[in-house]
Amino acid sequence: ATKKEVSQNEEFELNQLEDRLTEQQRNLTTHFVYLMQKEHAYQASVRSLVTWSNFAWVYYHMGRLAEAQAYLDKVENICKKPSNPFRYRMECPEIDCEEGWALLKCGGKNYERAKACFEKALEVDPENPEFSAGYAISAYRLDGFKVATKGYRQFSLLPLRQAVRLNPDNGYIKVLLALKLQDNGQEAEGEKYLEEALANMSSQTYVFRYATPFQIKNKQKNWIWIECMST
């Protein structure tokens, strides 16, 4: 590729990152309003640190230095806690969790790093439902990403079980657990979780998007097939 083509590709990737970050910031704004109502304004700001840092990085590499500095200032203001020795960094499990979610959105090469972020957060709070869900999802995706890697041992089954225990209403995780159980030859147990996910209307989209053809029983005990798209 020529230098011009490389430059154009880099610009395209940065624009894509900006779009993703803008969407993430919209989601964070909604969450921020919720936490403000619950009188957790500082927690909301801490969760924004990862997104603000990413914006600063993207705008710096796009040459938009004023915007990069504006986001750096946001980061610095939050990091000014008396007990925090760093100017642009803070150690807390919520930030590790947010970084994990951000990495999960950036493709398979980042799944290992995402898993490590959730793992670090769980060391502080092992029973946290969100940390557990993030770890299980990153483990499941990592299993799929490395399925052809020689010597790789899949490990997502136990994290998925733990995540379902801590998030009993999360249909998405139940679908992933059902698929992993099917992979391990435990179809009967997998059917149970798939049926539970189907019973929740908000979860049915996940079933149809992620499940491979999976045989389940309906309420009349008749066998039905759900033809679904694989990942």
Tab-separated table of C-alpha atoms in Angstrom:
chain	number	residue	atom	x	y	z
A	1	ALA	CA	0.000	0.000	0.000
A	2	THR	CA	1.161	3.527	-0.746
A	3	LYS	CA	1.689	6.132	1.972
A	4	LYS	CA	-1.458	7.883	0.772
A	5	GLU	CA	-3.517	4.689	1.097
A	6	VAL	CA	-2.120	4.001	4.578
A	7	SER	CA	-2.947	7.558	5.630
A	8	GLN	CA	-6.494	7.242	4.283
A	9	ASN	CA	-6.982	3.929	6.115
A	10	GLU	CA	-5.752	5.433	9.388
A	11	GLU	CA	-8.090	8.404	8.964
A	12	PHE	CA	-11.011	6.050	8.273
A	13	GLU	CA	-10.234	3.983	11.391
A	14	LEU	CA	-10.015	7.109	13.556
A	15	ASN	CA	-13.349	8.346	12.208
A	16	GLN	CA	-14.873	4.962	13.034
A	17	LEU	CA	-13.481	5.183	16.561
A	18	GLU	CA	-14.916	8.672	16.945
A	19	ASP	CA	-18.366	7.384	15.911
A	20	ARG	CA	-18.156	4.517	18.412
A	21	LEU	CA	-17.044	6.833	21.191
A	22	THR	CA	-19.838	9.291	20.420
A	23	GLU	CA	-22.365	6.473	20.738
A	24	GLN	CA	-20.730	5.329	23.975
A	25	GLN	CA	-20.822	8.867	25.344
A	26	ARG	CA	-24.566	9.071	24.615
A	27	ASN	CA	-25.069	5.874	26.598
A	28	LEU	CA	-22.935	7.232	29.420
A	29	THR	CA	-24.940	10.460	29.472
A	30	THR	CA	-28.127	8.469	30.038
A	31	HIS	CA	-26.419	6.486	32.793
A	32	PHE	CA	-25.013	9.706	34.266
A	33	VAL	CA	-28.511	11.217	34.569
A	34	TYR	CA	-29.711	8.057	36.311
A	35	LEU	CA	-26.840	8.141	38.804
A	36	MET	CA	-27.337	11.857	39.410
A	37	GLN	CA	-30.920	11.101	40.386
A	38	LYS	CA	-29.569	8.468	42.758
A	39	GLU	CA	-27.029	10.957	44.175
A	40	HIS	CA	-24.026	9.126	42.722
A	41	ALA	CA	-22.610	11.946	40.596
A	42	TYR	CA	-18.976	11.155	41.388
A	43	GLN	CA	-19.428	7.488	40.446
A	44	ALA	CA	-20.928	8.582	37.113
A	45	SER	CA	-17.932	10.811	36.417
A	46	VAL	CA	-15.489	8.027	37.261
A	47	ARG	CA	-17.228	5.707	34.787
A	48	SER	CA	-16.783	8.379	32.114
A	49	LEU	CA	-12.993	8.447	32.478
A	50	VAL	CA	-12.350	5.672	29.951
A	51	THR	CA	-14.512	7.293	27.275
A	52	TRP	CA	-13.018	10.742	27.870
A	53	SER	CA	-9.484	9.325	27.702
A	54	ASN	CA	-10.309	7.552	24.444
A	55	PHE	CA	-11.722	10.760	22.967
A	56	ALA	CA	-8.519	12.585	23.922
A	57	TRP	CA	-6.417	9.900	22.207
A	58	VAL	CA	-8.526	9.893	19.019
A	59	TYR	CA	-8.643	13.689	18.701
A	60	TYR	CA	-4.895	13.947	19.332
A	61	HIS	CA	-4.164	11.553	16.462
A	62	MET	CA	-6.650	13.404	14.244
A	63	GLY	CA	-4.759	16.636	14.891
A	64	ARG	CA	-7.704	18.204	16.739
A	65	LEU	CA	-5.566	19.265	19.679
A	66	ALA	CA	-7.986	21.707	21.313
A	67	GLU	CA	-10.645	18.993	21.587
A	68	ALA	CA	-8.050	16.506	22.843
A	69	GLN	CA	-7.005	18.938	25.575
A	70	ALA	CA	-10.628	19.555	26.574
A	71	TYR	CA	-11.092	15.846	27.277
A	72	LEU	CA	-7.750	15.647	29.085
A	73	ASP	CA	-8.947	18.458	31.339
A	74	LYS	CA	-12.085	16.460	32.136
A	75	VAL	CA	-9.938	13.461	33.071
A	76	GLU	CA	-7.612	15.556	35.222
A	77	ASN	CA	-10.487	17.131	37.158
A	78	ILE	CA	-11.859	13.729	38.149
A	79	CYS	CA	-8.411	12.407	39.078
A	80	LYS	CA	-7.774	15.241	41.544
A	81	LYS	CA	-8.787	13.173	44.551
A	82	PRO	CA	-6.401	13.810	47.468
A	83	SER	CA	-5.640	10.090	47.760
A	84	ASN	CA	-4.884	9.691	44.043
A	85	PRO	CA	-1.204	10.260	43.128
A	86	PHE	CA	-1.789	10.253	39.350
A	87	ARG	CA	-2.710	13.209	37.172
A	88	TYR	CA	-4.504	11.335	34.404
A	89	ARG	CA	-5.139	7.918	35.911
A	90	MET	CA	-7.194	6.398	38.696
A	91	GLU	CA	-7.280	2.876	40.078
A	92	CYS	CA	-10.776	1.540	40.770
A	93	PRO	CA	-12.792	-1.496	39.614
A	94	GLU	CA	-15.461	0.630	37.912
A	95	ILE	CA	-12.842	2.028	35.536
A	96	ASP	CA	-11.472	-1.450	34.839
A	97	CYS	CA	-15.022	-2.533	34.030
A	98	GLU	CA	-15.644	0.391	31.663
A	99	GLU	CA	-12.333	-0.277	29.930
A	100	GLY	CA	-13.340	-3.912	29.514
A	101	TRP	CA	-16.635	-2.989	27.814
A	102	ALA	CA	-14.822	-0.526	25.552
A	103	LEU	CA	-12.282	-3.176	24.495
A	104	LEU	CA	-15.022	-5.720	23.775
A	105	LYS	CA	-16.375	-3.345	21.128
A	106	CYS	CA	-13.024	-3.191	19.338
A	107	GLY	CA	-12.788	-6.710	17.921
A	108	GLY	CA	-11.254	-10.084	18.652
A	109	LYS	CA	-7.681	-8.908	19.099
A	110	ASN	CA	-8.814	-7.023	22.203
A	111	TYR	CA	-10.807	-9.807	23.884
A	112	GLU	CA	-7.829	-10.959	25.959
A	113	ARG	CA	-7.291	-7.441	27.301
A	114	ALA	CA	-11.018	-7.058	27.974
A	115	LYS	CA	-11.023	-10.297	29.960
A	116	ALA	CA	-8.061	-9.069	32.006
A	117	CYS	CA	-9.900	-5.823	32.837
A	118	PHE	CA	-12.979	-7.630	34.148
A	119	GLU	CA	-10.761	-10.111	35.968
A	120	LYS	CA	-9.004	-7.248	37.740
A	121	ALA	CA	-12.346	-5.689	38.720
A	122	LEU	CA	-13.567	-9.026	40.105
A	123	GLU	CA	-10.515	-9.263	42.345
A	124	VAL	CA	-11.912	-6.254	44.220
A	125	ASP	CA	-15.596	-7.261	44.104
A	126	PRO	CA	-16.028	-10.979	43.228
A	127	GLU	CA	-19.835	-10.919	43.549
A	128	ASN	CA	-20.453	-7.859	41.374
A	129	PRO	CA	-23.065	-8.797	38.714
A	130	GLU	CA	-21.768	-6.412	36.038
A	131	PHE	CA	-18.118	-7.400	36.477
A	132	SER	CA	-19.111	-11.074	36.342
A	133	ALA	CA	-21.205	-10.563	33.196
A	134	GLY	CA	-18.374	-8.740	31.445
A	135	TYR	CA	-15.865	-11.428	32.355
A	136	ALA	CA	-18.179	-14.212	31.143
A	137	ILE	CA	-18.960	-12.487	27.839
A	138	SER	CA	-15.292	-11.740	27.142
A	139	ALA	CA	-14.394	-15.351	28.008
A	140	TYR	CA	-17.089	-16.681	25.652
A	141	ARG	CA	-15.952	-14.447	22.801
A	142	LEU	CA	-12.328	-15.331	23.445
A	143	ASP	CA	-13.198	-19.035	23.225
A	144	GLY	CA	-14.794	-18.413	19.836
A	145	PHE	CA	-11.959	-16.217	18.610
A	146	LYS	CA	-9.296	-18.777	19.530
A	147	VAL	CA	-11.240	-21.926	18.679
A	148	ALA	CA	-8.712	-22.872	15.983
A	149	THR	CA	-5.652	-22.004	18.086
A	150	LYS	CA	-3.595	-25.090	18.811
A	151	GLY	CA	-3.302	-25.839	22.514
A	152	TYR	CA	-5.954	-23.327	23.561
A	153	ARG	CA	-8.279	-24.628	26.286
A	154	GLN	CA	-11.767	-23.153	26.385
A	155	PHE	CA	-12.784	-21.899	29.812
A	156	SER	CA	-15.974	-19.837	29.525
A	157	LEU	CA	-18.448	-22.397	30.930
A	158	LEU	CA	-17.782	-21.700	34.621
A	159	PRO	CA	-17.726	-17.883	34.208
A	160	LEU	CA	-21.039	-18.103	32.320
A	161	ARG	CA	-22.609	-20.158	35.111
A	162	GLN	CA	-21.413	-17.615	37.663
A	163	ALA	CA	-22.722	-14.717	35.580
A	164	VAL	CA	-26.164	-16.324	35.238
A	165	ARG	CA	-26.269	-16.857	39.003
A	166	LEU	CA	-25.535	-13.178	39.627
A	167	ASN	CA	-27.700	-11.941	36.719
A	168	PRO	CA	-30.756	-14.241	36.742
A	169	ASP	CA	-32.790	-11.909	34.494
A	170	ASN	CA	-30.105	-11.454	31.832
A	171	GLY	CA	-31.341	-13.420	28.814
A	172	TYR	CA	-28.261	-12.671	26.725
A	173	ILE	CA	-25.942	-14.473	29.144
A	174	LYS	CA	-28.389	-17.387	29.385
A	175	VAL	CA	-28.249	-17.785	25.600
A	176	LEU	CA	-24.444	-17.847	25.663
A	177	LEU	CA	-24.501	-20.418	28.466
A	178	ALA	CA	-26.983	-22.555	26.500
A	179	LEU	CA	-24.716	-22.506	23.455
A	180	LYS	CA	-21.653	-23.385	25.512
A	181	LEU	CA	-23.515	-26.276	27.146
A	182	GLN	CA	-24.542	-27.493	23.701
A	183	ASP	CA	-20.895	-27.381	22.605
A	184	ASN	CA	-20.061	-29.576	25.612
A	185	GLY	CA	-22.772	-32.126	24.799
A	186	GLN	CA	-25.087	-30.951	27.596
A	187	GLU	CA	-28.067	-30.130	25.378
A	188	ALA	CA	-30.752	-30.884	27.978
A	189	GLU	CA	-29.430	-28.298	30.406
A	190	GLY	CA	-28.836	-25.884	27.547
A	191	GLU	CA	-32.480	-26.189	26.479
A	192	LYS	CA	-33.569	-25.108	29.951
A	193	TYR	CA	-31.618	-21.858	29.753
A	194	LEU	CA	-32.733	-21.220	26.176
A	195	GLU	CA	-36.377	-21.667	27.177
A	196	GLU	CA	-35.884	-19.226	30.048
A	197	ALA	CA	-34.388	-16.698	27.647
A	198	LEU	CA	-37.285	-17.174	25.212
A	199	ALA	CA	-39.801	-16.618	28.011
A	200	ASN	CA	-38.417	-13.107	28.390
A	201	MET	CA	-39.641	-11.066	25.407
A	202	SER	CA	-36.704	-8.658	25.647
A	203	SER	CA	-34.281	-11.589	25.259
A	204	GLN	CA	-35.750	-13.157	22.125
A	205	THR	CA	-33.663	-10.975	19.814
A	206	TYR	CA	-30.507	-12.438	21.369
A	207	VAL	CA	-31.787	-15.973	20.841
A	208	PHE	CA	-32.446	-15.414	17.146
A	209	ARG	CA	-29.187	-13.572	16.627
A	210	TYR	CA	-26.752	-15.830	18.448
A	211	ALA	CA	-28.187	-19.319	18.669
A	212	THR	CA	-27.278	-21.970	16.125
A	213	PRO	CA	-30.167	-24.311	15.196
A	214	PHE	CA	-31.170	-25.512	18.630
A	215	GLN	CA	-33.929	-27.949	19.452
A	216	ILE	CA	-36.211	-26.911	22.305
A	217	LYS	CA	-39.592	-27.960	23.666
A	218	ASN	CA	-42.525	-25.588	23.672
A	219	LYS	CA	-45.302	-25.545	26.271
A	220	GLN	CA	-47.233	-28.308	24.449
A	221	LYS	CA	-44.104	-30.539	24.611
A	222	ASN	CA	-43.867	-30.530	20.824
A	223	TRP	CA	-40.409	-30.245	19.323
A	224	ILE	CA	-39.750	-27.065	17.431
A	225	TRP	CA	-36.681	-25.809	15.645
A	226	ILE	CA	-35.413	-22.312	15.827
A	227	GLU	CA	-33.386	-21.450	12.770
A	228	CYS	CA	-31.039	-18.761	13.869
A	229	MET	CA	-28.011	-16.956	12.605
A	230	SER	CA	-24.705	-18.080	14.039
A	231	THR	CA	-22.152	-15.561	15.196
